[in-house]
Short mmCIF file of C-alpha atoms (C1' of nucleotides) in Angstrom, two decimals:
data_model
loop_
_atom_site.label_atom_id
_atom_site.label_comp_id
_atom_site.label_asym_id
_atom_site.label_seq_id
_atom_site.Cartn_x
_atom_site.Cartn_y
_atom_site.Cartn_z
CA MET K 1 25.94 63.08 129.84
CA THR K 2 22.15 63.13 129.65
CA LYS K 3 20.59 65.75 127.44
CA TYR K 4 17.36 67.64 127.95
CA ASN K 5 15.41 65.72 125.35
CA HIS K 6 12.07 66.74 123.92
CA GLN K 7 12.66 70.39 124.72
CA THR K 8 12.40 72.98 122.00
CA LYS K 9 15.53 74.82 120.99
CA ILE K 10 15.16 78.35 119.72
CA LEU K 11 17.28 80.79 117.77
CA ILE K 12 18.66 83.63 119.86
CA ALA K 13 19.71 86.98 118.50
CA ALA K 14 21.31 90.06 120.00
CA ASP K 15 20.07 93.37 118.64
CA CYS K 16 21.66 96.71 119.44
CA ILE K 17 20.00 100.07 119.76
CA ILE K 18 22.93 102.37 119.14
CA PHE K 19 22.58 105.99 120.21
CA GLY K 20 24.82 108.79 119.11
CA PHE K 21 24.83 112.57 119.54
CA ASP K 22 26.06 114.93 116.85
CA GLY K 23 26.05 118.04 119.03
CA ARG K 24 22.49 118.90 118.14
CA GLN K 25 20.39 115.80 117.89
CA LEU K 26 20.18 112.32 119.23
CA LYS K 27 20.81 109.82 116.48
CA LEU K 28 20.09 106.18 115.94
CA LEU K 29 22.34 103.89 113.92
CA LEU K 30 20.50 101.59 111.53
CA VAL K 31 21.59 99.13 108.89
CA GLN K 32 20.01 97.75 105.79
CA ARG K 33 19.19 94.14 106.42
CA ALA K 34 21.25 91.71 104.37
CA LEU K 35 19.19 88.54 104.92
CA GLU K 36 15.97 87.61 103.28
CA PRO K 37 13.19 88.20 103.99
CA GLU K 38 12.99 91.97 104.24
CA ALA K 39 16.47 92.34 102.73
CA GLY K 40 17.14 96.00 102.08
CA LYS K 41 14.76 97.14 104.80
CA TRP K 42 16.13 99.14 107.71
CA SER K 43 16.84 97.27 110.88
CA LEU K 44 18.76 97.41 114.12
CA VAL K 45 22.25 96.03 114.15
CA GLY K 46 22.05 92.43 115.23
CA GLY K 47 23.07 88.85 114.78
CA PHE K 48 22.55 85.34 116.00
CA VAL K 49 24.27 84.12 119.11
CA GLN K 50 27.04 81.69 118.26
CA PRO K 51 27.70 78.41 120.05
CA GLU K 52 30.73 79.60 122.01
CA GLU K 53 29.69 83.09 123.04
CA SER K 54 27.49 84.69 125.64
CA LEU K 55 24.79 87.19 124.76
CA GLY K 56 26.92 90.11 125.89
CA GLN K 57 29.74 88.87 123.71
CA ALA K 58 27.39 88.53 120.77
CA ALA K 59 26.23 92.11 121.20
CA SER K 60 29.82 93.35 121.47
CA ARG K 61 30.86 91.36 118.44
CA VAL K 62 28.05 92.71 116.31
CA LEU K 63 28.74 96.24 117.49
CA HIS K 64 32.45 95.95 116.84
CA LYS K 65 31.90 94.57 113.37
CA LEU K 66 29.86 97.60 112.47
CA THR K 67 31.66 100.41 114.26
CA GLY K 68 35.17 99.06 114.82
CA LEU K 69 34.67 100.09 118.40
CA SER K 70 35.50 97.98 121.45
CA ASP K 71 34.96 99.87 124.68
CA VAL K 72 31.39 100.86 124.22
CA TYR K 73 28.81 101.50 126.86
CA LEU K 74 26.55 98.51 126.36
CA GLU K 75 23.67 97.55 128.60
CA GLU K 76 21.15 94.77 128.39
CA LEU K 77 17.72 96.24 127.79
CA SER K 78 15.34 93.30 127.73
CA THR K 79 14.27 90.25 125.84
CA PHE K 80 11.75 90.21 123.04
CA SER K 81 10.22 86.81 122.71
CA GLU K 82 6.79 86.85 121.16
CA PRO K 83 6.62 83.53 119.32
CA THR K 84 5.68 85.19 116.05
CA ARG K 85 7.91 88.23 116.21
CA ASP K 86 10.09 86.88 113.42
CA PRO K 87 7.85 85.49 110.67
CA VAL K 88 10.60 83.27 109.29
CA GLU K 89 11.36 81.22 112.33
CA ARG K 90 11.01 81.65 116.02
CA THR K 91 13.81 83.82 117.35
CA VAL K 92 14.18 85.28 120.80
CA SER K 93 16.01 88.57 120.68
CA VAL K 94 17.90 90.16 123.51
CA ALA K 95 18.11 93.88 122.98
CA TYR K 96 21.11 95.92 124.12
CA PHE K 97 21.43 99.62 124.07
CA ALA K 98 24.71 101.31 123.30
CA LEU K 99 25.98 104.86 123.70
CA ILE K 100 28.78 106.04 121.49
CA ASP K 101 30.59 109.21 120.55
CA ILE K 102 29.22 109.71 117.09
CA ASN K 103 32.21 111.57 115.70
CA LYS K 104 34.73 108.98 116.72
CA TYR K 105 33.27 106.25 114.57
CA LYS K 106 31.61 108.08 111.77
CA GLN K 107 33.96 107.07 109.02
CA GLN K 108 34.39 103.41 109.74
CA ILE K 109 30.69 102.89 109.82
CA THR K 110 29.47 104.32 106.60
CA THR K 111 32.06 102.71 104.40
CA ASP K 112 31.88 99.10 105.57
CA TYR K 113 28.15 98.48 105.75
CA HIS K 114 24.94 99.99 104.58
CA ALA K 115 24.64 101.83 107.83
CA GLU K 116 23.30 105.28 108.50
CA TRP K 117 22.58 107.62 111.36
CA PHE K 118 18.98 108.75 111.66
CA ASP K 119 17.34 111.46 113.66
CA LEU K 120 15.77 109.68 116.60
CA ASN K 121 12.54 111.53 115.97
CA LYS K 122 12.36 110.60 112.32
CA PHE K 123 13.69 107.31 111.13
CA PRO K 124 12.38 104.75 108.65
CA LYS K 125 10.03 101.94 109.39
CA LEU K 126 11.91 99.04 110.92
CA ILE K 127 11.49 95.30 110.52
CA PHE K 128 9.78 93.02 112.99
CA ASP K 129 9.46 94.53 116.48
CA HIS K 130 12.54 96.72 116.19
CA GLN K 131 10.45 99.86 116.47
CA GLU K 132 9.27 98.68 119.86
CA MET K 133 12.84 97.98 120.89
CA VAL K 134 13.84 101.51 120.03
CA GLU K 135 10.98 102.94 122.03
CA LYS K 136 11.94 100.87 125.02
CA ALA K 137 15.58 101.87 124.69
CA LYS K 138 14.63 105.54 124.54
CA ALA K 139 12.60 105.16 127.70
CA ARG K 140 15.44 103.34 129.42
CA LEU K 141 17.95 105.96 128.37
CA ARG K 142 15.78 108.69 129.81
CA TYR K 143 15.19 106.84 133.00
CA LYS K 144 18.78 105.90 133.52
CA ALA K 145 20.23 109.26 132.60
CA ALA K 146 17.90 110.97 135.04
CA PHE K 147 19.80 109.33 137.86
CA HIS K 148 23.17 108.30 136.55
CA PRO K 149 25.91 110.17 134.72
CA ILE K 150 25.82 108.08 131.55
CA LEU K 151 25.32 110.76 128.94
CA PHE K 152 29.04 111.53 128.97
CA GLU K 153 29.38 108.36 126.94
CA LEU K 154 27.79 110.20 124.05
CA LEU K 155 30.28 113.08 124.08
CA PRO K 156 33.90 113.36 123.02
CA ALA K 157 36.64 113.33 125.64
CA LYS K 158 36.64 117.12 125.77
CA PHE K 159 33.31 118.87 125.96
CA THR K 160 31.82 122.09 127.26
CA LEU K 161 29.05 122.66 129.74
CA PRO K 162 26.80 124.18 127.08
CA GLN K 163 27.34 121.06 124.96
CA LEU K 164 26.48 118.82 127.88
CA GLN K 165 23.39 120.84 128.63
CA SER K 166 22.29 120.65 125.00
CA LEU K 167 22.57 116.90 125.23
CA TYR K 168 20.34 116.74 128.30
CA GLU K 169 17.87 119.10 126.70
CA GLU K 170 17.78 116.93 123.61
CA VAL K 171 17.36 113.68 125.50
CA TYR K 172 14.49 115.01 127.59
CA ASN K 173 13.14 117.52 125.15
CA ILE K 174 13.13 120.22 127.81
CA GLU K 175 14.88 123.50 128.42
CA MET K 176 17.03 123.81 131.48
CA ASP K 177 18.38 126.76 133.43
CA LYS K 178 22.09 127.29 132.74
CA ARG K 179 22.90 128.32 136.28
CA ASN K 180 21.13 125.49 137.99
CA PHE K 181 22.42 122.99 135.48
CA SER K 182 26.07 123.84 135.91
CA ARG K 183 25.74 123.95 139.68
CA LYS K 184 24.18 120.51 139.68
CA ILE K 185 26.66 118.95 137.29
CA LEU K 186 29.72 120.45 138.94
CA SER K 187 28.51 119.40 142.38
CA MET K 188 28.95 115.82 141.29
CA HIS K 189 32.68 116.46 141.16
CA LEU K 190 33.12 114.27 138.11
CA LEU K 191 34.43 116.97 135.82
CA GLU K 192 37.77 118.68 135.49
CA LYS K 193 38.06 122.06 133.85
CA LEU K 194 40.75 122.21 131.18
CA ASP K 195 42.59 125.43 130.38
CA GLU K 196 41.36 125.38 126.84
CA LYS K 197 38.30 126.86 125.27
CA ASP K 198 36.00 125.72 122.53
CA LYS K 199 35.96 128.65 120.16
CA GLU K 200 33.97 126.94 117.48
CA ASN K 201 30.54 127.58 118.81
CA SER K 202 30.67 131.05 120.29
CA LYS K 203 32.64 134.25 120.27
CA LYS K 204 33.53 134.17 123.90
CA GLY K 205 34.32 130.49 123.84
CA ALA K 206 33.30 127.95 126.45
CA TRP K 207 35.74 126.12 128.71
CA PHE K 208 36.40 122.53 127.90
CA TYR K 209 35.93 119.95 130.62
CA LYS K 210 36.88 116.32 130.78
CA LEU K 211 35.69 113.47 132.90
CA ASN K 212 37.81 112.57 135.86
CA LYS K 213 37.92 108.87 134.96
CA LYS K 214 38.79 107.76 138.46
CA LYS K 215 35.94 109.60 140.06
CA TYR K 216 33.67 108.62 137.21
CA LYS K 217 34.29 104.96 137.80
CA ALA K 218 34.08 105.34 141.54
CA ASN K 219 30.91 107.43 141.40
CA PHE K 220 29.33 105.77 138.45
CA HIS K 221 26.63 104.45 140.71
CA SER K 222 25.96 107.84 142.15
CA VAL K 223 22.39 108.85 141.99
CA ALA K 224 21.84 112.44 141.13
CA THR K 225 18.51 113.89 140.23
CA ILE K 226 19.76 115.92 137.36
CA ILE K 227 16.35 116.04 135.84
CA PRO K 228 13.39 117.56 137.67
CA ASN K 229 10.43 115.22 138.02
CA PRO K 230 12.18 112.07 136.87
CA ASP K 231 8.90 110.27 137.49
CA ILE K 232 7.88 110.95 133.96
CA TYR K 233 10.70 108.99 132.50
CA TYR K 234 10.09 105.74 134.25
CA SER K 235 10.80 102.67 132.23
CA MET R 1 9.30 80.48 103.65
CA THR R 2 13.06 80.50 103.92
CA LYS R 3 14.57 79.45 107.23
CA TYR R 4 17.69 80.74 108.93
CA ASN R 5 19.80 77.72 108.13
CA HIS R 6 23.11 76.88 109.71
CA GLN R 7 22.35 78.90 112.84
CA THR R 8 22.56 77.29 116.24
CA LYS R 9 19.39 76.88 118.21
CA ILE R 10 19.62 76.96 121.95
CA LEU R 11 17.47 75.92 124.88
CA ILE R 12 15.90 78.81 126.73
CA ALA R 13 14.73 78.70 130.32
CA ALA R 14 12.93 81.13 132.60
CA ASP R 15 14.09 81.10 136.23
CA CYS R 16 12.32 82.96 139.01
CA ILE R 17 13.84 84.54 142.07
CA ILE R 18 10.83 84.63 144.37
CA PHE R 19 11.00 86.93 147.36
CA GLY R 20 8.69 86.80 150.34
CA PHE R 21 8.51 88.57 153.70
CA ASP R 22 7.29 86.85 156.85
CA GLY R 23 7.08 89.97 158.96
CA ARG R 24 10.63 89.65 160.19
CA GLN R 25 12.87 88.41 157.42
CA LEU R 26 13.16 88.43 153.68
CA LYS R 27 12.74 84.94 152.32
CA LEU R 28 13.63 83.15 149.14
CA LEU R 29 11.56 80.35 147.67
CA LEU R 30 13.57 77.39 146.44
CA VAL R 31 12.68 73.99 145.06
CA GLN R 32 14.41 70.68 144.91
CA ARG R 33 15.36 70.03 141.34
CA ALA R 34 13.48 67.16 139.73
CA LEU R 35 15.65 66.63 136.65
CA GLU R 36 18.97 64.92 136.46
CA PRO R 37 21.69 65.98 136.85
CA GLU R 38 21.72 67.52 140.28
CA ALA R 39 18.30 66.07 141.05
CA GLY R 40 17.48 66.74 144.67
CA LYS R 41 19.74 69.79 144.85
CA TRP R 42 18.18 73.15 145.64
CA SER R 43 17.43 75.41 142.75
CA LEU R 44 15.39 78.38 141.66
CA VAL R 45 11.96 77.75 140.25
CA GLY R 46 12.27 77.49 136.51
CA GLY R 47 11.45 75.74 133.32
CA PHE R 48 12.07 75.65 129.60
CA VAL R 49 10.29 78.03 127.29
CA GLN R 50 7.67 76.25 125.23
CA PRO R 51 7.11 76.72 121.51
CA GLU R 52 3.98 78.81 121.83
CA GLU R 53 4.80 81.08 124.75
CA SER R 54 6.84 84.18 125.37
CA LEU R 55 9.43 84.36 128.11
CA GLY R 56 7.17 86.34 130.36
CA GLN R 57 4.47 83.75 129.90
CA ALA R 58 6.94 81.00 130.71
CA ALA R 59 7.91 82.73 133.93
CA SER R 60 4.25 83.25 134.89
CA ARG R 61 3.42 79.67 134.10
CA VAL R 62 6.24 78.28 136.20
CA LEU R 63 5.36 80.61 139.06
CA HIS R 64 1.71 79.72 138.89
CA LYS R 65 2.45 76.03 138.88
CA LEU R 66 4.37 76.35 142.10
CA THR R 67 2.38 78.93 144.02
CA GLY R 68 -1.06 78.80 142.46
CA LEU R 69 -0.75 82.54 142.13
CA SER R 70 -1.60 84.58 139.06
CA ASP R 71 -1.26 88.28 139.71
CA VAL R 72 2.27 88.38 140.89
CA TYR R 73 4.72 91.21 140.62
CA LEU R 74 7.12 89.80 138.08
CA GLU R 75 9.95 91.69 136.45
CA GLU R 76 12.60 90.62 133.99
CA LEU R 77 15.98 90.76 135.67
CA SER R 78 18.50 89.78 133.04
CA THR R 79 19.76 86.97 130.89
CA PHE R 80 22.38 84.46 131.93
CA SER R 81 24.07 83.01 128.93
CA GLU R 82 27.58 81.74 129.63
CA PRO R 83 27.93 78.85 127.19
CA THR R 84 28.93 76.42 129.95
CA ARG R 85 26.54 77.56 132.67
CA ASP R 86 24.52 74.38 132.34
CA PRO R 87 26.89 71.42 132.06
CA VAL R 88 24.31 69.22 130.40
CA GLU R 89 23.54 71.27 127.39
CA ARG R 90 23.75 74.89 126.49
CA THR R 91 20.81 76.78 127.96
CA VAL R 92 20.26 80.49 128.07
CA SER R 93 18.29 81.48 131.13
CA VAL R 94 16.22 84.60 131.54
CA ALA R 95 15.87 85.43 135.20
CA TYR R 96 12.75 87.07 136.60
CA PHE R 97 12.26 88.32 140.08
CA ALA R 98 8.94 88.03 141.83
CA LEU R 99 7.51 89.62 144.97
CA ILE R 100 4.75 87.81 146.79
CA ASP R 101 2.85 87.98 150.04
CA ILE R 102 4.34 85.00 151.78
CA ASN R 103 1.32 84.21 153.92
CA LYS R 104 -1.11 84.09 151.07
CA TYR R 105 0.53 81.18 149.35
CA LYS R 106 2.22 79.30 152.11
CA GLN R 107 0.03 76.25 152.04
CA GLN R 108 -0.28 75.61 148.35
CA ILE R 109 3.43 75.70 147.96
CA THR R 110 4.67 73.23 150.47
CA THR R 111 2.23 70.49 149.66
CA ASP R 112 2.54 70.34 145.89
CA TYR R 113 6.28 70.51 145.35
CA HIS R 114 9.44 70.13 147.30
CA ALA R 115 9.54 73.82 147.88
CA GLU R 116 10.72 75.73 150.90
CA TRP R 117 11.24 79.28 152.08
CA PHE R 118 14.78 80.13 153.13
CA ASP R 119 16.23 83.06 154.97
CA LEU R 120 17.77 85.24 152.29
CA ASN R 121 20.93 85.49 154.35
CA LYS R 122 21.29 81.77 154.78
CA PHE R 123 20.14 79.40 152.09
CA PRO R 124 21.65 76.25 150.65
CA LYS R 125 24.10 76.07 147.82
CA LEU R 126 22.27 76.33 144.51
CA ILE R 127 22.87 74.63 141.21
CA PHE R 128 24.59 76.22 138.23
CA ASP R 129 24.71 80.01 138.40
CA HIS R 130 21.55 80.38 140.45
CA GLN R 131 23.49 81.88 143.33
CA GLU R 132 24.60 84.67 141.05
CA MET R 133 21.03 85.20 139.92
CA VAL R 134 19.90 85.61 143.50
CA GLU R 135 22.63 88.15 144.19
CA LYS R 136 21.65 90.14 141.16
CA ALA R 137 17.98 89.99 142.11
CA LYS R 138 18.78 91.22 145.61
CA ALA R 139 20.70 94.13 144.18
CA ARG R 140 17.88 94.94 141.80
CA LEU R 141 15.30 94.76 144.54
CA ARG R 142 17.28 97.21 146.63
CA TYR R 143 17.84 99.53 143.76
CA LYS R 144 14.28 99.49 142.60
CA ALA R 145 12.70 99.78 146.01
CA ALA R 146 14.86 102.79 146.77
CA PHE R 147 12.90 104.71 144.16
CA HIS R 148 9.64 102.93 143.60
CA PRO R 149 6.90 101.75 145.92
CA ILE R 150 7.22 98.06 145.14
CA LEU R 151 7.71 96.63 148.60
CA PHE R 152 3.97 96.74 149.21
CA GLU R 153 3.86 93.68 146.99
CA LEU R 154 5.46 91.73 149.79
CA LEU R 155 2.86 92.66 152.40
CA PRO R 156 -0.71 91.56 152.96
CA ALA R 157 -3.55 93.83 151.90
CA LYS R 158 -3.73 95.30 155.41
CA PHE R 159 -0.49 96.32 157.04
CA THR R 160 0.78 98.77 159.62
CA LEU R 161 3.42 101.45 159.32
CA PRO R 162 5.73 99.65 161.76
CA GLN R 163 5.42 96.54 159.60
CA LEU R 164 6.24 98.47 156.47
CA GLN R 165 9.20 100.08 158.17
CA SER R 166 10.46 96.70 159.32
CA LEU R 167 10.35 95.54 155.75
CA TYR R 168 12.42 98.47 154.55
CA GLU R 169 14.85 97.97 157.38
CA GLU R 170 15.19 94.32 156.48
CA VAL R 171 15.67 94.94 152.78
CA TYR R 172 18.37 97.53 153.34
CA ASN R 173 19.72 96.24 156.59
CA ILE R 174 19.51 99.69 158.14
CA GLU R 175 17.59 101.36 160.95
CA MET R 176 15.28 104.18 160.08
CA ASP R 177 13.71 106.97 162.07
CA LYS R 178 10.03 106.30 162.72
CA ARG R 179 8.98 109.93 162.39
CA ASN R 180 10.79 110.61 159.16
CA PHE R 181 9.75 107.28 157.71
CA SER R 182 6.05 107.75 158.25
CA ARG R 183 6.20 111.32 157.01
CA LYS R 184 7.91 110.20 153.82
CA ILE R 185 5.63 107.26 153.18
CA LEU R 186 2.44 109.16 153.89
CA SER R 187 3.53 112.05 151.70
CA MET R 188 3.33 109.72 148.73
CA HIS R 189 -0.45 109.59 149.29
CA LEU R 190 -0.65 105.93 148.34
CA LEU R 191 -1.96 104.71 151.65
CA GLU R 192 -5.36 104.83 153.29
CA LYS R 193 -5.70 104.53 157.02
CA LEU R 194 -8.29 101.94 158.08
CA ASP R 195 -10.24 102.25 161.31
CA GLU R 196 -8.85 99.02 162.60
CA LYS R 197 -5.78 98.29 164.63
CA ASP R 198 -3.31 95.45 164.61
CA LYS R 199 -3.29 94.32 168.23
CA GLU R 200 -1.09 91.31 167.65
CA ASN R 201 2.22 93.01 167.87
CA SER R 202 1.87 95.63 170.55
CA LYS R 203 -0.21 96.69 173.50
CA LYS R 204 -1.28 99.95 172.04
CA GLY R 205 -1.89 98.50 168.62
CA ALA R 206 -0.90 100.09 165.32
CA TRP R 207 -3.34 101.34 162.73
CA PHE R 208 -3.83 99.26 159.66
CA TYR R 209 -3.36 100.87 156.29
CA LYS R 210 -4.15 99.67 152.82
CA LEU R 211 -2.94 100.66 149.43
CA ASN R 212 -5.15 102.95 147.46
CA LYS R 213 -5.03 100.79 144.34
CA LYS R 214 -6.03 103.58 142.01
CA LYS R 215 -3.32 105.91 143.22
CA TYR R 216 -0.88 103.06 143.38
CA LYS R 217 -1.36 102.24 139.74
CA ALA R 218 -1.34 105.87 138.74
CA ASN R 219 1.74 106.70 140.80
CA PHE R 220 3.53 103.46 140.36
CA HIS R 221 6.18 105.23 138.39
CA SER R 222 6.66 107.85 141.03
CA VAL R 223 10.18 108.24 142.14
CA ALA R 224 10.59 108.77 145.82
CA THR R 225 13.86 108.64 147.60
CA ILE R 226 12.64 106.64 150.51
CA ILE R 227 16.12 105.48 151.31
CA PRO R 228 18.91 107.89 152.16
CA ASN R 229 21.96 107.52 149.92
CA PRO R 230 20.40 105.20 147.39
CA ASP R 231 23.73 105.33 145.56
CA ILE R 232 24.89 102.35 147.48
CA TYR R 233 22.23 100.12 146.10
CA TYR R 234 22.91 100.63 142.46
CA SER R 235 22.48 97.57 140.28
"C1'" DT S 1 34.33 152.22 119.12
"C1'" DT S 2 30.02 150.10 119.32
"C1'" DT S 3 27.23 146.25 118.84
"C1'" DT S 4 26.28 141.52 119.13
"C1'" DT S 5 26.47 136.97 120.89
"C1'" DA S 6 26.86 133.50 124.12
"C1'" DA S 7 29.36 132.14 128.59
"C1'" DT S 8 29.89 132.80 133.28
"C1'" DT S 9 28.50 133.67 137.83
"C1'" DG S 10 25.29 134.77 142.58
"C1'" DT S 11 21.32 135.42 145.54
"C1'" DC S 12 17.13 134.75 147.71
"C1'" DA S 13 12.84 132.16 148.79
"C1'" DA S 14 10.79 127.77 149.13
"C1'" DA S 15 10.93 123.00 149.78
"C1'" DA S 16 12.93 118.86 151.45
"C1'" DT S 17 15.71 116.56 154.59
"C1'" DT S 18 17.71 115.43 158.89
"C1'" DA S 19 18.10 115.07 163.78
"C1'" DC S 20 15.89 114.63 167.83
"C1'" DA S 21 11.97 113.80 172.52
"C1'" DT S 22 7.48 113.81 174.36
"C1'" DT S 23 2.87 112.21 174.69
"C1'" DT S 24 -0.58 108.56 174.14
"C1'" DA S 25 -3.04 104.10 174.33
"C1'" DT S 26 -3.19 99.82 176.15
"C1'" DT S 27 -1.74 95.79 178.70
"C1'" DT S 28 0.73 93.85 182.53
"C1'" DT S 29 2.20 93.98 187.03
"C1'" DT S 30 1.86 94.99 191.77
"C1'" DA N 1 -7.07 100.23 191.51
"C1'" DA N 2 -2.80 102.25 190.77
"C1'" DA N 3 1.70 102.00 188.76
"C1'" DA N 4 4.79 100.35 185.45
"C1'" DA N 5 5.97 98.81 181.00
"C1'" DT N 6 5.65 98.71 176.07
"C1'" DA N 7 5.36 100.33 171.59
"C1'" DA N 8 2.72 103.83 168.60
"C1'" DA N 9 1.95 108.36 167.26
"C1'" DT N 10 3.29 112.93 166.63
"C1'" DG N 11 6.06 118.06 166.11
"C1'" DT N 12 9.74 121.31 165.58
"C1'" DA N 13 13.90 123.54 164.58
"C1'" DA N 14 18.34 123.62 161.93
"C1'" DT N 15 20.34 122.42 157.70
"C1'" DT N 16 20.58 121.32 153.00
"C1'" DT N 17 18.86 121.29 148.49
"C1'" DT N 18 16.22 123.06 144.99
"C1'" DG N 19 14.13 126.36 141.89
"C1'" DA N 20 13.53 130.85 140.07
"C1'" DC N 21 15.56 134.74 138.42
"C1'" DA N 22 19.39 138.91 136.03
"C1'" DA N 23 23.80 141.16 135.70
"C1'" DT N 24 28.49 140.87 134.05
"C1'" DT N 25 32.14 139.30 131.00
"C1'" DA N 26 34.89 137.90 126.92
"C1'" DA N 27 35.53 138.06 122.26
"C1'" DA N 28 34.20 138.68 117.47
"C1'" DA N 29 31.64 141.38 114.11
"C1'" DA N 30 29.91 145.59 112.49
#
DNA sequence: TTTTTAATTGTCAAAATTACATTTATTTTT
DNA sequence: AAAAATAAATGTAATTTTGACAATTAAAAA
């Protein structure tokens, strides 16, 4: 069959902005780049798209290689395609952002690769335009989480309302009212109270909740204005 | 400098889903494909990314070529990258959706290329995965317009509230209450009433409004739930 | 037993939303 | 010239949602 002759072919990469939450802070997973140039410098997790895979598959593959994890929340963020963004050779990158439960995959990560979790407010200089990707991913996370219940992806299966609230407060860098927060969250009817308490973090202990997976899937699209003035977080 | 050897390079295209509104219906701009294979079949407006341009520039270029228009609302939708999506040769496409004032560019379009506006609910079979792109763009348009004042991009500089309401009703395929609609829209303080009436569409005539560009730009990020139950329109 | 710490829960006022009908301006008809 | 027809403009009351705010409770530590 005819080919599209005289058209320029370009390298395509998938890069992942991987967010985690350790109970206190939002974290970003970075690796030390293996390839020259800039080998040893910190970079997002990424790789070139292979002949037989889609971009989503490439992102999943790269993510799985690093974390051992398969069912990750993964969402296409946007393309980065400035002709000179990679000084070596033109490469268009498609950025994905991922949300994972940091505790679940801690061990696998650190042993296999030169990977490390960094505080999202203080991480090393990144190669190329990866800094820009992170900024865009942060903005998208804030925007999306203001309307959709995606932050659960960052928590373990069992979590408490105070933990959930801390996560929101960390993502938006705001303080929220406990009473209004729990009313709002519970009114979404996505959570089930367990008859077990988390006694680690307080004397009284806080009730554990878990996601009702059925309702979560069914209501995943639900739009709830969990955050006041979501305007600010537009992306 | 070292190159990334042994990696597969891929063709990259930008395809545009171009929406227009003729006062009654949402329209989609399609062209007859010039290249083989499938020459003569209907397709989205698109083209290959050139060596010295970014994807956004490619989309703008393609759009400008067809419509003569430069300051178009253009937003990256997502990538389409199934390895076999283009039977000729592997091509990753980045889809953009565009909103234009249909009347402004009617003439330029039809003369230069084999381009035509189609009713969004009834348009011909498209090549490759372009149908899927259109569906995704529709969903995105609905989602986005439920929160952000982007539908103005589809109207002429002067428009009436009944016209604007018709547009919303067409996009969401719902009927809205006149009183609540105008209250909601006007409360965004983006519109300025002109002292001129549109006498074309009714005996009494409806006041023309225009966007206050300053406020529009400043409040572009504003989140307003113009549509009840925006949940449904998640994308 | 008292103190300390953090979790849980309720109420009231204000704002936003929804549902709903009448009046007004102008043209068309008689 | 008056009456009828058409579509635009406008207001209000009931309900729901939001935002602000403080007292009580459970358990461990002193």
